[in-house]
Short mmCIF file of C-alpha atoms in Angstrom, two decimals:
data_model
loop_
_atom_site.label_atom_id
_atom_site.label_comp_id
_atom_site.label_asym_id
_atom_site.label_seq_id
_atom_site.Cartn_x
_atom_site.Cartn_y
_atom_site.Cartn_z
CA MET A 1 133.68 75.90 133.81
CA SER A 2 131.72 75.58 130.54
CA SER A 3 128.43 75.52 129.82
CA GLU A 4 127.32 72.76 127.44
CA VAL A 5 124.46 73.25 124.42
CA LYS A 6 122.52 70.76 123.28
CA VAL A 7 120.57 70.21 120.20
CA PRO A 8 117.01 70.79 122.04
CA THR A 9 113.34 69.05 121.10
CA LEU A 10 112.82 70.03 117.77
CA GLY A 11 108.80 68.84 117.51
CA GLU A 12 106.83 65.09 117.34
CA SER A 13 108.54 62.84 115.11
CA VAL A 14 111.61 65.15 114.24
CA SER A 15 114.20 63.29 115.34
CA GLU A 16 117.36 65.92 113.78
CA ALA A 17 118.25 68.83 111.86
CA THR A 18 120.59 70.62 110.43
CA ILE A 19 122.76 73.42 111.80
CA GLY A 20 122.08 76.28 108.93
CA GLN A 21 123.72 79.19 110.65
CA TRP A 22 126.32 79.61 113.98
CA LEU A 23 124.54 83.43 115.16
CA LYS A 24 128.32 83.92 117.60
CA GLN A 25 131.53 82.62 116.96
CA PRO A 26 133.67 81.15 119.34
CA GLY A 27 134.65 84.54 122.36
CA ASP A 28 131.53 86.03 121.28
CA ALA A 29 130.02 87.59 124.58
CA VAL A 30 126.39 85.98 124.49
CA ALA A 31 123.23 86.55 127.08
CA ALA A 32 121.24 83.83 129.12
CA ASP A 33 118.91 81.96 126.74
CA GLU A 34 120.45 84.27 123.92
CA ALA A 35 120.48 83.39 120.52
CA ILE A 36 122.86 81.55 119.22
CA ALA A 37 122.78 79.34 116.01
CA SER A 38 119.61 78.54 113.46
CA LEU A 39 118.53 74.68 112.96
CA GLU A 40 116.83 73.89 109.66
CA THR A 41 114.46 71.99 109.64
CA ASP A 42 112.24 69.78 107.22
CA LYS A 43 109.76 72.04 107.25
CA VAL A 44 111.28 75.53 109.68
CA ALA A 45 113.86 77.16 111.42
CA ILE A 46 113.99 76.74 115.11
CA ASP A 47 116.69 78.97 117.45
CA VAL A 48 119.55 77.03 119.93
CA THR A 49 120.00 79.05 123.01
CA ALA A 50 122.01 80.20 125.39
CA PRO A 51 122.01 78.08 129.12
CA GLN A 52 124.10 81.15 130.63
CA ALA A 53 125.57 83.88 129.78
CA GLY A 54 129.50 83.95 129.00
CA VAL A 55 131.26 84.32 126.29
CA MET A 56 130.76 81.34 122.94
CA GLY A 57 133.70 78.89 123.16
CA GLN A 58 133.58 76.44 120.69
CA HIS A 59 131.66 74.48 117.14
CA ILE A 60 131.18 71.27 117.98
CA VAL A 61 129.52 70.70 114.93
CA LYS A 62 130.19 72.85 111.18
CA GLU A 63 127.19 74.51 109.67
CA GLY A 64 125.41 72.02 107.04
CA ASP A 65 126.04 69.76 109.78
CA THR A 66 123.10 66.95 110.40
CA VAL A 67 122.44 66.61 114.53
CA THR A 68 119.78 64.73 116.49
CA VAL A 69 117.84 65.65 119.34
CA GLY A 70 120.17 65.77 122.03
CA ALA A 71 123.44 65.99 120.13
CA LEU A 72 126.49 68.09 121.71
CA ILE A 73 126.80 71.11 119.36
CA ALA A 74 128.85 73.95 120.90
CA THR A 75 129.80 74.92 124.50
CA ILE A 76 129.39 77.79 126.97
CA GLU A 77 132.57 79.68 128.35
CA ASP A 78 132.74 81.47 131.98
CA GLY A 79 133.70 84.68 131.43
CA SER A 80 132.75 88.12 130.84
CA GLY A 81 131.40 89.25 126.89
CA ALA A 82 133.09 92.30 126.49
CA ALA A 83 136.27 90.62 128.30
CA ALA A 84 136.38 88.96 126.11
CA ALA A 85 134.43 89.81 122.70
CA PRO A 86 137.59 91.27 120.52
CA LYS A 87 134.45 93.38 118.92
CA PRO A 88 134.79 96.56 121.09
CA ALA A 89 138.80 97.45 119.82
CA ALA A 90 137.47 98.14 116.56
CA ALA A 91 135.81 101.22 118.17
CA THR A 92 139.27 102.29 120.10
CA PRO A 93 140.38 105.69 117.73
CA ALA A 94 143.84 105.93 116.68
CA PRO A 95 146.47 108.02 117.73
CA SER A 96 146.04 111.15 116.42
CA PRO A 97 148.04 114.13 116.63
CA SER A 98 145.81 116.45 118.05
CA PRO A 99 147.01 117.86 121.20
CA ALA A 100 143.49 117.59 122.95
CA PRO A 101 142.03 114.01 123.00
CA THR A 102 138.09 114.23 123.74
CA PRO A 103 137.70 114.07 127.28
CA THR A 104 135.54 110.35 127.54
CA ALA A 105 136.70 108.47 129.97
CA ALA A 106 134.51 105.16 129.05
CA PRO A 107 135.35 104.12 126.44
CA ALA A 108 133.05 104.60 122.66
CA PRO A 109 129.93 101.87 122.06
CA SER A 110 130.65 100.26 119.21
CA ALA A 111 128.05 99.96 115.99
CA PRO A 112 126.04 96.67 116.37
CA THR A 113 127.75 93.73 114.81
CA ALA A 114 125.51 91.68 112.82
CA ALA A 115 125.62 89.30 115.29
CA ASP A 116 123.76 91.76 118.19
CA ASP A 117 120.03 91.61 118.50
CA THR A 118 119.46 95.57 119.44
CA SER A 119 118.74 97.56 117.17
CA GLY A 120 116.98 100.00 117.17
CA GLY A 121 113.10 100.35 117.53
CA SER A 122 113.41 96.16 117.39
CA SER A 123 115.15 94.64 120.61
CA VAL A 124 115.22 90.90 118.37
CA LEU A 125 115.62 90.21 114.88
CA SER A 126 113.93 87.32 114.00
CA PRO A 127 116.25 84.43 112.12
CA ALA A 128 115.09 85.50 109.13
CA VAL A 129 116.33 88.51 109.58
CA ARG A 130 119.67 87.91 111.58
CA ARG A 131 120.30 85.64 108.94
CA ALA A 132 120.04 88.53 106.13
CA VAL A 133 122.26 91.18 109.05
CA LEU A 134 124.86 88.44 108.50
CA GLU A 135 124.55 87.20 104.53
CA HIS A 136 124.27 91.21 103.05
CA GLY A 137 127.31 92.64 106.54
CA ILE A 138 124.02 95.61 107.10
CA ASP A 139 124.31 97.28 110.77
CA PRO A 140 121.31 96.52 112.41
CA SER A 141 121.62 99.54 114.53
CA LYS A 142 120.88 101.93 111.05
CA VAL A 143 117.96 99.88 109.44
CA LYS A 144 114.88 101.98 110.06
CA GLY A 145 113.07 98.59 110.56
CA THR A 146 109.27 99.25 109.07
CA GLY A 147 107.52 96.28 111.32
CA LYS A 148 105.35 96.49 114.22
CA ASP A 149 106.28 98.39 117.04
CA GLY A 150 109.56 99.89 115.00
CA ARG A 151 110.90 95.73 114.05
CA ILE A 152 113.88 95.35 111.48
CA THR A 153 111.99 93.15 108.82
CA LYS A 154 114.34 91.19 106.54
CA ASP A 155 112.20 93.60 103.47
CA ASP A 156 114.24 96.61 105.70
CA VAL A 157 117.48 94.64 105.42
CA LEU A 158 117.69 93.96 101.71
CA ALA A 159 116.58 97.55 101.08
CA ALA A 160 119.56 98.69 103.30
CA ALA A 161 121.98 95.90 101.59
CA GLN A 162 120.72 97.21 98.28
CA ALA A 163 120.88 101.14 99.09
CA LYS A 164 124.76 100.07 100.51
CA THR A 165 125.55 98.31 96.89
CA ALA A 166 124.52 100.86 95.12
CA GLN A 167 126.53 103.39 96.56
CA PRO A 168 129.66 104.56 95.13
CA ALA A 169 132.89 103.34 96.78
CA PRO A 170 134.68 106.63 98.03
CA SER A 171 138.06 107.54 96.17
CA THR A 172 140.62 107.99 98.00
CA SER A 173 143.48 107.62 95.41
CA ALA A 174 143.52 107.31 92.14
CA PRO A 175 141.76 104.58 90.61
CA ALA A 176 143.95 101.46 89.50
CA ALA A 177 142.73 100.32 86.47
CA ALA A 178 140.38 97.74 86.35
CA PRO A 179 140.03 94.52 84.36
CA ALA A 180 138.52 94.55 80.44
CA ALA A 181 134.97 93.32 80.98
CA THR A 182 135.41 91.14 77.67
CA GLY A 183 131.34 90.82 78.03
CA GLY A 184 131.66 86.48 77.31
CA GLU A 185 131.98 86.11 80.78
CA ARG A 186 130.33 82.30 82.46
CA ARG A 187 130.03 81.78 85.60
CA GLU A 188 128.76 79.36 87.82
CA GLU A 189 127.92 79.23 91.97
CA ARG A 190 126.81 76.39 93.37
CA VAL A 191 124.75 76.10 96.91
CA ARG A 192 124.17 73.98 99.29
CA MET A 193 120.08 73.40 99.61
CA THR A 194 118.66 74.29 102.41
CA ARG A 195 117.09 70.86 104.61
CA LEU A 196 112.90 72.71 103.56
CA ARG A 197 114.35 72.77 100.06
CA GLN A 198 115.44 69.43 100.05
CA THR A 199 112.00 68.26 102.18
CA VAL A 200 109.67 69.85 99.46
CA ALA A 201 112.02 68.13 97.13
CA LYS A 202 111.60 65.02 98.03
CA ARG A 203 107.24 64.94 98.81
CA LEU A 204 106.58 66.63 95.74
CA LYS A 205 109.01 63.82 93.59
CA SER A 206 106.53 61.70 96.65
CA ALA A 207 103.44 63.03 95.54
CA GLN A 208 103.79 61.89 92.27
CA GLU A 209 105.22 58.91 91.97
CA THR A 210 102.53 58.46 94.77
CA ALA A 211 99.39 58.97 93.53
CA ALA A 212 97.20 59.28 90.82
CA LEU A 213 97.37 62.88 89.98
CA LEU A 214 94.72 64.62 88.05
CA THR A 215 93.39 68.03 87.88
CA THR A 216 90.61 70.04 86.92
CA PHE A 217 89.71 73.61 85.98
CA ASN A 218 87.31 76.05 85.64
CA ASP A 219 86.52 79.96 85.55
CA VAL A 220 85.51 82.15 87.94
CA ASP A 221 83.34 85.60 87.77
CA MET A 222 84.43 87.86 90.38
CA SER A 223 82.72 90.70 90.22
CA ALA A 224 79.61 89.40 93.48
CA VAL A 225 83.01 88.77 95.49
CA ILE A 226 84.95 92.03 94.41
CA GLU A 227 81.66 94.28 94.52
CA ALA A 228 81.27 92.81 98.95
CA ARG A 229 84.45 92.69 99.47
CA ASP A 230 84.79 97.26 98.22
CA LYS A 231 80.71 97.59 99.46
CA TYR A 232 82.15 96.21 103.21
CA LYS A 233 85.86 96.66 103.23
CA ASP A 234 86.36 99.69 105.29
CA VAL A 235 83.75 98.31 108.62
CA PHE A 236 85.24 95.49 108.54
CA GLN A 237 88.96 96.41 108.88
CA LYS A 238 87.06 98.58 112.00
CA LYS A 239 85.13 96.44 113.83
CA HIS A 240 87.92 93.64 113.11
CA GLY A 241 91.36 95.39 113.12
CA ILE A 242 92.39 93.23 109.28
CA LYS A 243 90.97 92.75 105.92
CA LEU A 244 88.81 91.55 103.60
CA GLY A 245 90.39 89.04 101.33
CA PHE A 246 89.31 87.38 98.89
CA MET A 247 90.89 84.77 100.42
CA SER A 248 88.33 83.72 103.61
CA PHE A 249 85.97 84.30 100.79
CA PHE A 250 87.31 81.30 99.38
CA SER A 251 88.08 79.39 102.27
CA LYS A 252 84.20 79.19 102.93
CA ALA A 253 84.01 77.90 99.57
CA SER A 254 85.53 74.73 100.07
CA VAL A 255 84.74 74.65 103.72
CA LEU A 256 81.02 73.96 101.86
CA ALA A 257 82.67 71.76 98.38
CA LEU A 258 84.68 69.54 101.25
CA LYS A 259 81.56 69.14 103.80
CA SER A 260 79.63 68.11 100.37
CA ILE A 261 82.25 66.41 98.81
CA PRO A 262 83.56 64.08 102.61
CA SER A 263 85.86 61.61 100.10
CA VAL A 264 88.11 65.66 99.16
CA ASN A 265 88.40 66.14 102.27
CA ALA A 266 89.98 62.72 102.87
CA GLN A 267 93.22 60.53 102.98
CA ILE A 268 93.87 57.83 102.42
CA GLU A 269 96.45 55.33 105.46
CA GLY A 270 97.62 51.70 103.87
CA ASP A 271 94.53 50.63 103.13
CA GLU A 272 91.97 52.37 105.08
CA ILE A 273 90.27 55.47 104.32
CA VAL A 274 90.23 58.11 106.97
CA TYR A 275 87.36 60.58 106.95
CA PHE A 276 87.20 63.82 108.68
CA ASP A 277 84.59 65.76 110.25
CA TYR A 278 86.49 69.53 110.52
CA VAL A 279 88.31 71.12 107.59
CA ASP A 280 91.50 71.84 108.46
CA ILE A 281 93.10 73.72 105.80
CA SER A 282 96.63 74.43 105.09
CA ILE A 283 96.74 78.14 103.78
CA ALA A 284 100.35 78.31 101.20
CA VAL A 285 102.55 80.96 101.82
CA SER A 286 105.74 82.52 101.50
CA ALA A 287 109.00 81.89 103.68
CA PRO A 288 112.42 83.63 102.91
CA ASN A 289 113.50 79.66 102.41
CA GLY A 290 110.90 78.85 100.02
CA LEU A 291 107.10 77.58 100.84
CA VAL A 292 105.96 76.86 103.85
CA VAL A 293 102.16 75.28 104.49
CA PRO A 294 100.57 76.57 107.80
CA VAL A 295 97.40 75.23 109.26
CA VAL A 296 93.98 77.11 109.18
CA ARG A 297 92.26 74.50 112.28
CA ASN A 298 88.36 74.54 111.97
CA VAL A 299 87.88 77.02 109.25
CA ASP A 300 84.97 75.31 109.18
CA LYS A 301 83.93 77.40 112.34
CA LEU A 302 85.85 80.11 112.01
CA SER A 303 83.70 83.33 110.95
CA PHE A 304 85.92 85.80 108.02
CA ALA A 305 87.41 88.13 110.26
CA GLY A 306 89.58 84.98 111.88
CA ILE A 307 89.92 82.58 108.64
CA GLU A 308 91.32 86.73 107.92
CA GLN A 309 93.24 87.34 111.16
CA ALA A 310 95.07 83.50 111.00
CA ILE A 311 96.03 83.86 107.92
CA ALA A 312 97.32 87.55 108.52
CA ASP A 313 99.21 86.42 110.93
CA TYR A 314 100.82 83.06 109.57
CA GLY A 315 101.95 85.86 106.82
CA LYS A 316 104.05 87.78 109.22
CA ARG A 317 105.77 85.22 110.89
CA ALA A 318 106.51 83.25 107.69
CA LYS A 319 108.20 86.21 106.70
CA ASP A 320 110.08 87.06 109.38
CA GLY A 321 110.87 82.89 110.21
CA THR A 322 108.91 82.24 113.65
CA LEU A 323 106.45 79.49 112.01
CA THR A 324 106.77 75.96 114.05
CA MET A 325 105.82 73.07 113.14
CA GLU A 326 103.21 73.42 115.41
CA ASP A 327 101.94 75.89 112.89
CA MET A 328 102.25 73.85 109.77
CA LYS A 329 101.31 69.90 111.60
CA GLY A 330 98.16 68.53 110.19
CA GLY A 331 96.17 70.03 107.28
CA THR A 332 92.96 68.46 105.59
CA PHE A 333 93.00 70.55 102.41
CA THR A 334 94.81 72.97 100.32
CA ILE A 335 94.92 76.76 99.20
CA SER A 336 97.39 77.73 97.07
CA ASN A 337 97.58 81.29 95.65
CA GLY A 338 99.64 81.49 92.63
CA GLY A 339 97.80 84.28 91.44
CA VAL A 340 99.99 86.70 94.29
CA PHE A 341 102.78 86.20 91.63
CA GLY A 342 100.46 86.59 88.12
CA GLY A 343 99.67 83.57 88.00
CA LEU A 344 97.12 82.65 85.26
CA MET A 345 97.03 78.71 85.50
CA SER A 346 98.70 76.07 86.83
CA THR A 347 98.67 72.11 88.18
CA PRO A 348 98.97 72.40 91.71
CA ILE A 349 100.42 69.48 93.48
CA ILE A 350 99.12 67.90 96.43
CA ASN A 351 100.28 68.40 100.32
CA PRO A 352 100.49 64.09 100.88
CA PRO A 353 99.38 62.97 102.95
CA GLN A 354 96.22 65.46 101.60
CA SER A 355 94.13 64.65 98.62
CA ALA A 356 93.62 67.34 97.48
CA VAL A 357 94.69 71.00 96.75
CA LEU A 358 93.01 74.18 95.37
CA GLY A 359 95.03 76.56 93.24
CA LEU A 360 94.05 80.43 92.56
CA HIS A 361 95.42 83.14 90.29
CA ARG A 362 95.23 86.22 89.14
CA ILE A 363 91.98 87.67 88.57
CA GLU A 364 91.99 89.63 84.78
CA ASP A 365 89.44 91.46 82.76
CA ARG A 366 88.02 88.66 79.49
CA PRO A 367 85.03 89.16 77.41
CA VAL A 368 82.27 86.43 78.18
CA VAL A 369 78.89 85.94 77.13
CA ARG A 370 75.40 86.84 79.64
CA ASP A 371 72.53 86.43 79.09
CA GLY A 372 73.18 86.33 75.25
CA GLN A 373 75.35 89.54 75.47
CA ILE A 374 79.54 89.80 74.98
CA VAL A 375 80.55 91.86 78.50
CA ILE A 376 83.72 92.33 80.28
CA ARG A 377 83.80 90.39 83.94
CA PRO A 378 86.69 90.29 86.67
CA MET A 379 87.67 86.11 85.72
CA MET A 380 89.85 84.60 87.45
CA TYR A 381 90.83 81.10 86.74
CA ILE A 382 91.22 77.99 89.75
CA ALA A 383 92.17 74.78 89.34
CA LEU A 384 91.94 71.02 91.78
CA SER A 385 94.57 68.54 91.63
CA TYR A 386 92.81 65.30 93.19
CA ASP A 387 94.39 61.97 93.70
CA HIS A 388 92.39 59.57 91.51
CA ARG A 389 92.67 56.53 93.66
CA LEU A 390 90.30 58.59 95.95
CA ILE A 391 88.24 60.70 94.22
CA ASP A 392 86.58 60.11 91.26
CA GLY A 393 86.39 62.61 88.09
CA ARG A 394 82.97 63.55 88.78
CA GLU A 395 83.31 64.39 92.28
CA ALA A 396 85.94 66.22 91.42
CA VAL A 397 84.40 68.25 89.42
CA THR A 398 81.24 68.63 91.35
CA ALA A 399 83.06 70.12 94.47
CA LEU A 400 85.02 72.55 91.66
CA LYS A 401 81.51 73.92 90.26
CA THR A 402 80.56 74.48 94.15
CA ILE A 403 83.53 76.84 94.88
CA LYS A 404 82.91 78.52 91.75
CA GLU A 405 78.85 79.24 93.14
CA ALA A 406 79.83 80.36 96.50
CA ILE A 407 81.36 82.73 94.77
CA GLU A 408 80.20 83.96 92.31
CA ASP A 409 76.72 83.62 94.71
CA PRO A 410 78.60 84.32 97.83
CA THR A 411 75.07 84.30 99.12
CA ARG A 412 75.16 80.39 98.94
CA LEU A 413 77.87 81.05 101.62
CA LEU A 414 75.77 82.46 104.11
CA ILE A 415 73.14 79.86 103.59
CA ASP A 416 74.71 76.91 103.12
CA LEU A 417 73.97 75.87 99.87
#
């Protein structure tokens, strides 16, 4: 008797997805609730799990196919996974002339394959890690996890793949003559865009075509924030269990600006303007499949520690590929930190239907004038891109200036100035 595997509910207003990867092939042993496929939606990857234990049956659809909620995509057949899966046969030793075979009645356990979910100190591999394991042909049981509780991260797999590539292949006979390198070879590779990348491309292009985009710039002296961070970071981490970063300062400074200039925190819907009395900030983070923007909600009510905890959690989950649709729903304003990649200056694009985005950049020592003297200060360029249909230039400049003043004098964050 077989069991049907159907596309699960994907989230509010999401009706279709793409088969990103089959994690189990026909004939593979499958445990109940084990991930057998990865679906790519417009924002996140979602695992499809087996409704029962058994053997992976037929794939109804192929990788890259678009499927809708409730669609049949595969079957799970009854049977013993160990008997049905051909993989253990690979562990059977070849006939040996040795007169005394090793006295083991039970077959030796085979090394976990790329599709297995168990590895070293980790009991479950995230979708991003599973994908990396399959792509690079890495045995997860031989990878030392550096994540929490010994979990394997995507970086661990990539490091193992690099080490594997660097190892010279063992020589068993005289090497065949390799084709002479001409030095003029030209190659092309075509890779299908992921659903996430397609969606990002469409949204950003739509933002350019729909909104009247404009960017205003300023620079910030980071001396006061750096001094405060260096002074309190150890006590902060000891008390809250999280590092004190710059994002919490900029988030709180943004709250001051958005409360002072409500239009920067507003959105256009049809012929109406929607104003929000709360601040939900989308924090742009890098994920394996591209840039994602999970939302830190009620930033105006969160403490510095609460903001840092939320950002750290989203960053880890983005890296592991475990963000959900709910994590990225909404948002009234966005902060994008290109400085972590070394960017000096940029013109960020707004995240529709939001009306503004703050761009942060790298900190570098530059000569500035203070009290008539040229001094060296740690400076950062900041940029505010905004929808000119809703936000006037005066409002945008004022909002960015408010952020600048709050960062240069963090006391303003405490007394709401």
